[in-house]
């Protein structure tokens, strides 16, 4: 089968599997992105995420991940929820974490996509990834023509926005590549930089993770430094402020994916449930349900809740 025909079939199969966007890149050395990563790591912007500094060579050379790698299929899946957390809570969760953990879902679907290639074209070497350290997924998404990173560092997909999960299938099969995305989608806009309450976007497209609420509430195992406590803005797991500020998300359409439907804890819990969260309830209503919130330990999550609670002004605290 020709690379062109096989690529068309892969895109059709990706669509059938529920991916909203699919693009293809040929394997290239990601030199520009490597320079950016080296500078970022050099500034220590990754904080305690030591794993970001690992696998440097694998990140720019997918041939080290998959023998004979020739193509990267990049997929995106909408996670924008149709509902919000209830009005009687000021404890905010990032939207990507409303439903069940997406890693398993995306990986399973990418495995199905790989099986399609095997059925149509024969055996191939491949690996699937989502949110995985050795793969520079936004760089590959740009190479595969899906969109461009904004000043907030999120991948923006034209006419769709940035509330999308990304996944990659690296394969030894030769496919027809799409045109890399070259256009700047931000122009003179700086809304995300102005909206960020902790000044984490230190330069356009440069994120100091050590200042980012997402890092502070999830990745950082220690307590959140004092200087940021007043600016958490209610976020106890992740933060969506710079995406909410982005005009590309103004018309975000809700997904219709049952797996990603907000869990009961997210769609019904008010302040009192969060504030009195017991270990057993965390285990049952979050961990067992497959919530991404379980990525933060019970101690971390409840500490985040306490920190937000202690730093709410009296008016807010009394109004609930
Ligand atoms: S996620 Fe929140 S804290 Fe992090 S850069 Fe965006 S607005 Fe700032
Ligand atoms: S808010 Fe503006 S500057 Fe920031 S990512 Fe969106 S378009 Fe770009």
mmCIF file of C-alpha atoms and ligand atoms in Angstrom:
data_model
loop_
_atom_site.group_PDB
_atom_site.id
_atom_site.type_symbol
_atom_site.label_atom_id
_atom_site.label_comp_id
_atom_site.label_asym_id
_atom_site.label_seq_id
_atom_site.Cartn_x
_atom_site.Cartn_y
_atom_site.Cartn_z
ATOM 1 C CA UNK A 1 0.000 0.000 0.000
ATOM 2 C CA UNK A 2 1.313 3.490 -0.794
ATOM 3 C CA UNK A 3 2.280 5.766 2.112
ATOM 4 C CA UNK A 4 -0.426 8.184 0.976
ATOM 5 C CA UNK A 5 -3.192 5.588 1.025
ATOM 6 C CA UNK A 6 -2.102 4.070 4.307
ATOM 7 C CA UNK A 7 -1.920 7.542 5.898
ATOM 8 C CA UNK A 8 -5.487 8.283 4.776
ATOM 9 C CA UNK A 9 -6.642 5.010 6.299
ATOM 10 C CA UNK A 10 -4.847 5.749 9.574
ATOM 11 C CA UNK A 11 -6.508 9.162 9.796
ATOM 12 C CA UNK A 12 -9.915 7.664 9.101
ATOM 13 C CA UNK A 13 -9.293 4.992 11.760
ATOM 14 C CA UNK A 14 -8.148 7.650 14.255
ATOM 15 C CA UNK A 15 -11.359 9.510 13.648
ATOM 16 C CA UNK A 16 -13.380 6.324 14.181
ATOM 17 C CA UNK A 17 -11.558 5.728 17.440
ATOM 18 C CA UNK A 18 -12.705 9.104 18.746
ATOM 19 C CA UNK A 19 -9.628 11.244 18.161
ATOM 20 C CA UNK A 20 -10.554 14.747 17.055
ATOM 21 C CA UNK A 21 -7.399 15.467 15.098
ATOM 22 C CA UNK A 22 -4.684 13.307 13.561
ATOM 23 C CA UNK A 23 -1.540 14.384 11.732
ATOM 24 C CA UNK A 24 1.634 12.685 10.587
ATOM 25 C CA UNK A 25 5.277 13.729 10.771
ATOM 26 C CA UNK A 26 8.330 12.135 9.234
ATOM 27 C CA UNK A 27 11.102 11.424 11.675
ATOM 28 C CA UNK A 28 13.389 14.446 11.919
ATOM 29 C CA UNK A 29 15.916 15.513 14.514
ATOM 30 C CA UNK A 30 14.171 18.079 16.696
ATOM 31 C CA UNK A 31 17.197 20.362 16.937
ATOM 32 C CA UNK A 32 15.323 23.635 17.538
ATOM 33 C CA UNK A 33 13.204 22.051 20.209
ATOM 34 C CA UNK A 34 16.274 20.475 21.772
ATOM 35 C CA UNK A 35 17.917 23.890 22.082
ATOM 36 C CA UNK A 36 14.801 25.235 23.746
ATOM 37 C CA UNK A 37 14.711 22.266 26.141
ATOM 38 C CA UNK A 38 18.398 22.621 26.990
ATOM 39 C CA UNK A 39 17.938 26.322 27.794
ATOM 40 C CA UNK A 40 14.852 25.565 29.853
ATOM 41 C CA UNK A 41 16.616 22.865 31.839
ATOM 42 C CA UNK A 42 19.697 25.095 32.141
ATOM 43 C CA UNK A 43 17.554 27.713 33.892
ATOM 44 C CA UNK A 44 16.272 25.000 36.243
ATOM 45 C CA UNK A 45 12.705 25.897 35.244
ATOM 46 C CA UNK A 46 11.742 22.243 35.654
ATOM 47 C CA UNK A 47 12.217 22.491 39.418
ATOM 48 C CA UNK A 48 12.007 19.092 41.104
ATOM 49 C CA UNK A 49 10.801 17.301 37.955
ATOM 50 C CA UNK A 50 14.150 15.583 37.589
ATOM 51 C CA UNK A 51 12.735 13.180 35.009
ATOM 52 C CA UNK A 52 12.493 16.101 32.566
ATOM 53 C CA UNK A 53 16.275 16.067 32.346
ATOM 54 C CA UNK A 54 16.406 12.348 31.537
ATOM 55 C CA UNK A 55 16.272 10.732 28.093
ATOM 56 C CA UNK A 56 17.631 13.854 26.402
ATOM 57 C CA UNK A 57 18.933 11.987 23.357
ATOM 58 C CA UNK A 58 15.774 9.895 23.036
ATOM 59 C CA UNK A 59 13.736 13.072 22.989
ATOM 60 C CA UNK A 60 15.299 14.300 19.793
ATOM 61 C CA UNK A 61 15.882 10.932 18.154
ATOM 62 C CA UNK A 62 12.834 8.617 18.171
ATOM 63 C CA UNK A 63 15.017 5.983 16.468
ATOM 64 C CA UNK A 64 16.330 5.314 19.975
ATOM 65 C CA UNK A 65 12.788 4.528 21.123
ATOM 66 C CA UNK A 66 11.616 2.461 18.153
ATOM 67 C CA UNK A 67 14.068 0.577 15.908
ATOM 68 C CA UNK A 68 13.861 1.900 12.375
ATOM 69 C CA UNK A 69 11.374 4.636 13.326
ATOM 70 C CA UNK A 70 10.207 6.538 10.229
ATOM 71 C CA UNK A 71 6.955 8.267 11.149
ATOM 72 C CA UNK A 72 5.125 9.796 14.082
ATOM 73 C CA UNK A 73 1.328 9.748 14.090
ATOM 74 C CA UNK A 74 0.081 12.475 16.428
ATOM 75 C CA UNK A 75 -3.473 12.503 17.723
ATOM 76 C CA UNK A 76 -5.468 14.963 19.817
ATOM 77 C CA UNK A 77 -8.600 14.395 21.873
ATOM 78 C CA UNK A 78 -10.898 17.073 23.224
ATOM 79 C CA UNK A 79 -11.289 17.067 27.006
ATOM 80 C CA UNK A 80 -13.257 20.279 27.446
ATOM 81 C CA UNK A 81 -16.123 19.371 29.775
ATOM 82 C CA UNK A 82 -19.675 20.519 29.227
ATOM 83 C CA UNK A 83 -20.212 21.158 32.938
ATOM 84 C CA UNK A 84 -18.444 23.086 35.669
ATOM 85 C CA UNK A 85 -17.857 22.279 39.300
ATOM 86 C CA UNK A 86 -20.831 23.207 41.493
ATOM 87 C CA UNK A 87 -21.261 26.785 42.699
ATOM 88 C CA UNK A 88 -20.938 25.738 46.331
ATOM 89 C CA UNK A 89 -17.246 24.971 46.048
ATOM 90 C CA UNK A 90 -14.283 27.262 45.708
ATOM 91 C CA UNK A 91 -11.842 24.323 45.416
ATOM 92 C CA UNK A 92 -10.943 24.189 41.760
ATOM 93 C CA UNK A 93 -9.732 21.265 39.676
ATOM 94 C CA UNK A 94 -8.134 21.634 36.239
ATOM 95 C CA UNK A 95 -10.533 20.512 33.535
ATOM 96 C CA UNK A 96 -8.300 17.756 32.215
ATOM 97 C CA UNK A 97 -8.765 15.985 35.543
ATOM 98 C CA UNK A 98 -12.563 16.039 35.706
ATOM 99 C CA UNK A 99 -13.027 12.543 34.303
ATOM 100 C CA UNK A 100 -11.062 9.322 34.594
ATOM 101 C CA UNK A 101 -7.343 9.254 33.874
ATOM 102 C CA UNK A 102 -6.829 9.760 30.166
ATOM 103 C CA UNK A 103 -3.486 7.974 29.865
ATOM 104 C CA UNK A 104 -5.041 4.528 29.695
ATOM 105 C CA UNK A 105 -7.734 5.613 27.253
ATOM 106 C CA UNK A 106 -5.334 7.248 24.801
ATOM 107 C CA UNK A 107 -2.852 4.393 24.993
ATOM 108 C CA UNK A 108 -5.544 1.787 24.290
ATOM 109 C CA UNK A 109 -6.809 3.734 21.310
ATOM 110 C CA UNK A 110 -3.301 4.193 19.958
ATOM 111 C CA UNK A 111 -2.738 0.444 20.307
ATOM 112 C CA UNK A 112 -5.866 -0.070 18.179
ATOM 113 C CA UNK A 113 -4.479 2.356 15.643
ATOM 114 C CA UNK A 114 -1.213 0.410 15.545
ATOM 115 C CA UNK A 115 -3.221 -2.801 15.027
ATOM 116 C CA UNK A 116 -4.928 -1.180 12.042
ATOM 117 C CA UNK A 117 -1.519 -0.579 10.496
ATOM 118 C CA UNK A 118 -0.538 -4.209 11.127
ATOM 119 C CA UNK A 119 -3.765 -5.517 9.564
ATOM 120 C CA UNK A 120 -3.496 -3.312 6.501
ATOM 121 C CA UNK A 121 0.219 -3.193 5.930
ATOM 122 C CA UNK A 122 1.823 -6.002 7.903
ATOM 123 C CA UNK A 123 3.963 -6.096 11.062
ATOM 124 C CA UNK A 124 5.835 -2.968 12.108
ATOM 125 C CA UNK A 125 7.888 -1.781 15.042
ATOM 126 C CA UNK A 126 6.022 0.779 17.080
ATOM 127 C CA UNK A 127 5.441 2.299 20.501
ATOM 128 C CA UNK A 128 2.633 4.472 21.781
ATOM 129 C CA UNK A 129 3.008 7.435 24.108
ATOM 130 C CA UNK A 130 0.951 10.036 25.873
ATOM 131 C CA UNK A 131 2.342 12.595 28.278
ATOM 132 C CA UNK A 132 5.524 10.567 28.344
ATOM 133 C CA UNK A 133 8.903 12.022 29.251
ATOM 134 C CA UNK A 134 10.994 10.775 26.297
ATOM 135 C CA UNK A 135 8.659 12.217 23.660
ATOM 136 C CA UNK A 136 8.419 15.943 22.945
ATOM 137 C CA UNK A 137 4.780 15.748 22.145
ATOM 138 C CA UNK A 138 4.046 19.381 21.410
ATOM 139 C CA UNK A 139 7.062 19.513 19.100
ATOM 140 C CA UNK A 140 5.763 16.485 17.208
ATOM 141 C CA UNK A 141 2.273 17.959 17.094
ATOM 142 C CA UNK A 142 3.736 21.040 15.384
ATOM 143 C CA UNK A 143 5.757 18.846 13.007
ATOM 144 C CA UNK A 144 2.588 16.878 12.192
ATOM 145 C CA UNK A 145 0.716 20.090 11.374
ATOM 146 C CA UNK A 146 -1.780 20.003 14.261
ATOM 147 C CA UNK A 147 -1.144 23.514 15.519
ATOM 148 C CA UNK A 148 1.292 25.787 17.273
ATOM 149 C CA UNK A 149 2.324 26.372 20.875
ATOM 150 C CA UNK A 150 1.088 29.634 22.358
ATOM 151 C CA UNK A 151 2.827 31.989 24.759
ATOM 152 C CA UNK A 152 1.349 29.880 27.561
ATOM 153 C CA UNK A 153 3.228 26.878 26.060
ATOM 154 C CA UNK A 154 0.008 24.939 25.386
ATOM 155 C CA UNK A 155 -0.562 23.521 21.923
ATOM 156 C CA UNK A 156 -3.271 25.545 20.203
ATOM 157 C CA UNK A 157 -5.222 23.782 17.484
ATOM 158 C CA UNK A 158 -6.760 26.304 15.074
ATOM 159 C CA UNK A 159 -10.533 26.664 15.446
ATOM 160 C CA UNK A 160 -10.466 24.184 18.365
ATOM 161 C CA UNK A 161 -8.281 25.631 21.102
ATOM 162 C CA UNK A 162 -5.975 24.001 23.616
ATOM 163 C CA UNK A 163 -8.157 21.774 25.807
ATOM 164 C CA UNK A 164 -6.819 18.678 24.044
ATOM 165 C CA UNK A 165 -4.909 15.598 25.152
ATOM 166 C CA UNK A 166 -2.080 14.570 22.848
ATOM 167 C CA UNK A 167 -0.840 11.100 21.996
ATOM 168 C CA UNK A 168 1.828 9.719 19.662
ATOM 169 C CA UNK A 169 2.371 6.510 17.763
ATOM 170 C CA UNK A 170 5.960 6.155 16.592
ATOM 171 C CA UNK A 171 6.211 3.540 13.862
ATOM 172 C CA UNK A 172 8.744 2.030 11.495
ATOM 173 C CA UNK A 173 6.261 2.386 8.622
ATOM 174 C CA UNK A 174 6.828 5.092 6.050
ATOM 175 C CA UNK A 175 3.805 7.394 5.912
ATOM 176 C CA UNK A 176 2.854 10.513 4.015
ATOM 177 C CA UNK A 177 3.795 13.449 6.276
ATOM 178 C CA UNK A 178 1.647 16.531 6.722
ATOM 179 C CA UNK A 179 3.104 20.004 6.421
ATOM 180 C CA UNK A 180 4.618 21.208 9.711
ATOM 181 C CA UNK A 181 2.618 24.046 11.258
ATOM 182 C CA UNK A 182 4.518 27.307 10.812
ATOM 183 C CA UNK A 183 2.031 30.049 11.664
ATOM 184 C CA UNK A 184 2.151 32.064 14.888
ATOM 185 C CA UNK A 185 -1.269 31.926 16.555
ATOM 186 C CA UNK A 186 -0.663 34.526 19.280
ATOM 187 C CA UNK A 187 0.313 37.700 17.446
ATOM 188 C CA UNK A 188 0.409 40.634 19.866
ATOM 189 C CA UNK A 189 -1.872 38.962 22.420
ATOM 190 C CA UNK A 190 -0.420 38.551 25.915
ATOM 191 C CA UNK A 191 -3.593 37.678 27.826
ATOM 192 C CA UNK A 192 -2.286 34.430 29.304
ATOM 193 C CA UNK A 193 0.854 36.146 30.594
ATOM 194 C CA UNK A 194 -1.183 38.891 32.207
ATOM 195 C CA UNK A 195 -3.691 36.446 33.684
ATOM 196 C CA UNK A 196 -1.174 34.087 35.282
ATOM 197 C CA UNK A 197 -1.392 34.852 38.999
ATOM 198 C CA UNK A 198 2.099 33.628 39.878
ATOM 199 C CA UNK A 199 4.086 35.086 36.973
ATOM 200 C CA UNK A 200 4.993 31.598 35.774
ATOM 201 C CA UNK A 201 5.122 32.572 32.082
ATOM 202 C CA UNK A 202 8.424 34.371 32.374
ATOM 203 C CA UNK A 203 8.787 35.074 28.651
ATOM 204 C CA UNK A 204 6.468 34.334 25.731
ATOM 205 C CA UNK A 205 6.498 30.551 25.434
ATOM 206 C CA UNK A 206 8.741 30.043 28.467
ATOM 207 C CA UNK A 207 7.227 28.562 31.603
ATOM 208 C CA UNK A 208 9.003 28.544 34.933
ATOM 209 C CA UNK A 209 7.328 25.410 36.283
ATOM 210 C CA UNK A 210 8.515 26.251 39.795
ATOM 211 C CA UNK A 211 6.048 29.152 39.782
ATOM 212 C CA UNK A 212 3.200 27.318 38.048
ATOM 213 C CA UNK A 213 0.191 26.314 40.164
ATOM 214 C CA UNK A 214 -0.068 23.096 38.224
ATOM 215 C CA UNK A 215 3.425 22.093 39.351
ATOM 216 C CA UNK A 216 2.956 23.447 42.858
ATOM 217 C CA UNK A 217 -0.280 21.524 43.450
ATOM 218 C CA UNK A 218 0.675 18.234 41.758
ATOM 219 C CA UNK A 219 4.357 17.678 41.042
ATOM 220 C CA UNK A 220 5.924 19.403 44.023
ATOM 221 C CA UNK A 221 6.078 16.865 46.830
ATOM 222 C CA UNK A 222 7.021 19.466 49.443
ATOM 223 C CA UNK A 223 4.705 22.144 50.767
ATOM 224 C CA UNK A 224 3.892 25.026 48.456
ATOM 225 C CA UNK A 225 6.258 27.939 49.184
ATOM 226 C CA UNK A 226 4.731 30.762 51.199
ATOM 227 C CA UNK A 227 5.156 33.334 48.412
ATOM 228 C CA UNK A 228 2.559 31.567 46.222
ATOM 229 C CA UNK A 229 -0.116 30.802 48.786
ATOM 230 C CA UNK A 230 -2.041 34.018 48.297
ATOM 231 C CA UNK A 231 -2.198 33.441 44.552
ATOM 232 C CA UNK A 232 -3.544 29.930 44.332
ATOM 233 C CA UNK A 233 -6.959 31.340 43.429
ATOM 234 C CA UNK A 234 -8.758 28.270 44.735
ATOM 235 C CA UNK A 235 -6.841 25.733 42.621
ATOM 236 C CA UNK A 236 -6.162 22.518 44.520
ATOM 237 C CA UNK A 237 -5.177 20.368 41.524
ATOM 238 C CA UNK A 238 -3.754 21.976 38.398
ATOM 239 C CA UNK A 239 -4.736 25.359 36.999
ATOM 240 C CA UNK A 240 -6.580 26.471 33.871
ATOM 241 C CA UNK A 241 -6.224 30.237 34.148
ATOM 242 C CA UNK A 242 -3.914 30.728 31.164
ATOM 243 C CA UNK A 243 -6.154 28.542 29.002
ATOM 244 C CA UNK A 244 -9.302 30.308 30.186
ATOM 245 C CA UNK A 245 -7.707 33.619 29.199
ATOM 246 C CA UNK A 246 -6.834 32.421 25.706
ATOM 247 C CA UNK A 247 -9.127 33.685 22.941
ATOM 248 C CA UNK A 248 -8.577 30.439 21.032
ATOM 249 C CA UNK A 249 -10.613 28.673 23.726
ATOM 250 C CA UNK A 250 -13.490 31.112 23.604
ATOM 251 C CA UNK A 251 -15.625 28.762 21.574
ATOM 252 C CA UNK A 252 -14.375 25.466 23.000
ATOM 253 C CA UNK A 253 -16.940 22.775 22.377
ATOM 254 C CA UNK A 254 -17.632 20.168 25.068
ATOM 255 C CA UNK A 255 -16.502 16.623 24.388
ATOM 256 C CA UNK A 256 -18.992 13.767 24.242
ATOM 257 C CA UNK A 257 -16.711 11.112 25.644
ATOM 258 C CA UNK A 258 -18.319 9.057 28.368
ATOM 259 C CA UNK A 259 -14.959 7.946 29.788
ATOM 260 C CA UNK A 260 -14.011 11.579 30.387
ATOM 261 C CA UNK A 261 -17.361 12.524 31.905
ATOM 262 C CA UNK A 262 -16.802 14.381 35.209
ATOM 263 C CA UNK A 263 -16.679 11.998 38.161
ATOM 264 C CA UNK A 264 -19.300 12.388 40.836
ATOM 265 C CA UNK A 265 -16.771 13.962 43.215
ATOM 266 C CA UNK A 266 -16.030 16.689 40.688
ATOM 267 C CA UNK A 267 -19.594 17.373 39.641
ATOM 268 C CA UNK A 268 -21.222 17.287 43.081
ATOM 269 C CA UNK A 269 -18.783 17.969 45.929
ATOM 270 C CA UNK A 270 -19.135 21.314 47.656
ATOM 271 C CA UNK A 271 -16.728 22.955 50.097
ATOM 272 C CA UNK A 272 -17.606 20.707 52.998
ATOM 273 C CA UNK A 273 -16.796 17.478 51.128
ATOM 274 C CA UNK A 274 -13.395 18.774 50.111
ATOM 275 C CA UNK A 275 -12.614 20.225 53.511
ATOM 276 C CA UNK A 276 -13.498 17.034 55.376
ATOM 277 C CA UNK A 277 -11.997 14.620 52.837
ATOM 278 C CA UNK A 278 -11.061 11.397 54.611
ATOM 279 C CA UNK A 279 -8.464 8.932 53.399
ATOM 280 C CA UNK A 280 -11.124 6.242 52.777
ATOM 281 C CA UNK A 281 -13.237 8.600 50.676
ATOM 282 C CA UNK A 282 -10.152 9.678 48.706
ATOM 283 C CA UNK A 283 -9.405 5.985 48.074
ATOM 284 C CA UNK A 284 -12.943 5.136 47.077
ATOM 285 C CA UNK A 285 -14.286 8.219 45.267
ATOM 286 C CA UNK A 286 -11.071 9.343 43.579
ATOM 287 C CA UNK A 287 -8.396 6.652 43.429
ATOM 288 C CA UNK A 288 -10.664 3.664 42.753
ATOM 289 C CA UNK A 289 -12.670 5.659 40.215
ATOM 290 C CA UNK A 290 -9.471 6.287 38.250
ATOM 291 C CA UNK A 291 -9.355 10.019 38.900
ATOM 292 C CA UNK A 292 -6.148 11.827 37.886
ATOM 293 C CA UNK A 293 -6.378 13.522 41.286
ATOM 294 C CA UNK A 294 -4.907 10.354 42.746
ATOM 295 C CA UNK A 295 -1.641 11.459 41.149
ATOM 296 C CA UNK A 296 -1.394 13.742 44.151
ATOM 297 C CA UNK A 297 -1.158 11.707 47.331
ATOM 298 C CA UNK A 298 -3.903 12.008 49.926
ATOM 299 C CA UNK A 299 -1.561 14.104 52.068
ATOM 300 C CA UNK A 300 -0.678 16.428 49.196
ATOM 301 C CA UNK A 301 -4.275 16.932 48.119
ATOM 302 C CA UNK A 302 -5.547 17.641 51.615
ATOM 303 C CA UNK A 303 -2.624 19.966 52.230
ATOM 304 C CA UNK A 304 -3.521 21.867 49.046
ATOM 305 C CA UNK A 305 -7.102 22.139 50.291
ATOM 306 C CA UNK A 306 -5.910 23.489 53.647
ATOM 307 C CA UNK A 307 -3.628 26.002 51.988
ATOM 308 C CA UNK A 308 -6.377 27.296 49.744
ATOM 309 C CA UNK A 309 -8.773 27.392 52.671
ATOM 310 C CA UNK A 310 -6.342 29.276 54.910
ATOM 311 C CA UNK A 311 -5.684 31.843 52.241
ATOM 312 C CA UNK A 312 -9.233 32.592 51.235
ATOM 313 C CA UNK A 313 -10.282 35.956 52.472
ATOM 314 C CA UNK A 314 -12.859 36.020 55.251
ATOM 315 C CA UNK A 315 -15.629 37.136 52.939
ATOM 316 C CA UNK A 316 -15.211 34.143 50.635
ATOM 317 C CA UNK A 317 -14.866 31.678 53.456
ATOM 318 C CA UNK A 318 -18.010 32.948 55.166
ATOM 319 C CA UNK A 319 -20.107 33.097 52.044
ATOM 320 C CA UNK A 320 -20.113 29.326 51.477
HETATM 321 S S1 LIG B 1 -1.341 26.952 34.621
HETATM 322 FE FE1 LIG B 1 -1.872 28.699 35.966
HETATM 323 S S2 LIG B 1 -0.012 29.114 37.143
HETATM 324 FE FE2 LIG B 1 0.578 27.798 35.410
HETATM 325 S S3 LIG B 1 1.209 29.216 33.809
HETATM 326 FE FE3 LIG B 1 -0.970 28.833 33.471
HETATM 327 S S4 LIG B 1 -2.014 30.481 34.623
HETATM 328 FE FE4 LIG B 1 0.093 30.393 35.343
HETATM 329 S S1 LIG B 2 -3.776 33.982 25.483
HETATM 330 FE FE1 LIG B 2 -3.001 35.034 23.683
HETATM 331 S S2 LIG B 2 -0.774 34.956 23.932
HETATM 332 FE FE2 LIG B 2 -1.616 33.430 25.313
HETATM 333 S S3 LIG B 2 -1.586 31.525 24.164
HETATM 334 FE FE3 LIG B 2 -3.606 32.447 23.848
HETATM 335 S S4 LIG B 2 -3.399 33.664 21.966
HETATM 336 FE FE4 LIG B 2 -1.340 33.199 22.693
#
